[in-house]
């Protein structure tokens, strides 16, 4: 009997071990594989296995492996361990960045997530080279120079050091004038790039002109012969040329007198030039902005004559000017209307606007709230970093619920009862501050319709502005 009991305990132990192994195997086999994507880079940029994968500075995974493709590019396998970032979306960009300037192999992969509405990149998917950016190292820049070029660059730097030694102040003053020159050159090249089609057409037509001239070399030879004949004819008139040369000294003396007098005028002009320098410096950006305005104004100026004078009645500026006396009488003089002496229109409008200025000034800070209220009618919700959301508010009205006495109606309506309007005499008492209901939120500051995130709202324009900063949205 003792042997049978011992054998039974051994069988139970073996069965327990087999059950534990089966449970562990089930857990291991049922665990889902980690989410991975492969990214193709032009080069690995000192990325090593185990480097971090980050989104906005927060680690979300690691570099699992690195291998070389057949065309010489780096294939990086990225394992994403944060489930809230999986799956990635189409349009995601992967950029190799450097954590600091010091250290070696301190790189990481920075992911710029794609649009939330984009298609998913499944596990094992790929981010193409068009959506990746490799790091450019300084040694790659230096490797573009051969030994001769490196020596020449070193000599250039040494020459610059000798040239600017003790003259840094003068060099800084000179560099101030470099920016306008570069800005003007940039504008010139922008104009050339903007008119690249015309520039290309000019080059093509110039090449055609040269080819045409080359095909007519006989005509060019005749032209040169005719020029030689003209020169010979001028030489035959050497008597007239001699007389002209004889008169030239007197002409030059009179010209010299004119230039001397002009020098005095230029001396008087120097103060004007000095005073104009600040205005001229400010005039350059103004003229740069004026160029597109002038270009866009060409059609307007072209049609200006039509606006001034056009056949027909009441359709041009001349007729508008002719109507001004009548407008003046109606706008600036009292009129007799509807049996009374009425104030002039412009005067009444001016007084009305003056009286309305305090009200307009008070409501002006509430403009963003008003625009936000209009915008809420164009959308059914809003989006933030987490996704779509909507905001609900409590609404009260002048109705009350009463129990249902009809059994049939009671079975249909359940516990809702009937909605009956509150009698008119009781509404003023119930729904105002004099009654039981008091909202107490009728003096909000601008921006109080939204919850404050950075402390910039609610906004109180001035310390004495009539609003309560404590009236903010209810709830957490």
PDB file of C-alpha atoms in Angstrom, residues 404 406-418:
ATOM      1  CA  UNK A 404     -48.577  60.452 -15.666  1.00  0.00           C
ATOM      2  CA  UNK A 406     -53.099  57.526 -17.617  1.00  0.00           C
ATOM      3  CA  UNK A 407     -52.019  53.837 -17.226  1.00  0.00           C
ATOM      4  CA  UNK A 408     -51.522  53.314 -20.969  1.00  0.00           C
ATOM      5  CA  UNK A 409     -49.466  56.465 -21.339  1.00  0.00           C
ATOM      6  CA  UNK A 410     -47.527  55.554 -18.215  1.00  0.00           C
ATOM      7  CA  UNK A 411     -46.539  52.189 -19.721  1.00  0.00           C
ATOM      8  CA  UNK A 412     -45.387  53.915 -22.935  1.00  0.00           C
ATOM      9  CA  UNK A 413     -43.465  56.739 -21.308  1.00  0.00           C
ATOM     10  CA  UNK A 414     -42.052  54.798 -18.397  1.00  0.00           C
ATOM     11  CA  UNK A 415     -40.842  57.076 -15.644  1.00  0.00           C
ATOM     12  CA  UNK A 416     -40.438  60.206 -17.800  1.00  0.00           C
ATOM     13  CA  UNK A 417     -43.828  61.697 -17.226  1.00  0.00           C
ATOM     14  CA  UNK A 418     -45.207  64.732 -19.058  1.00  0.00           C
TER      15      UNK A 418
END
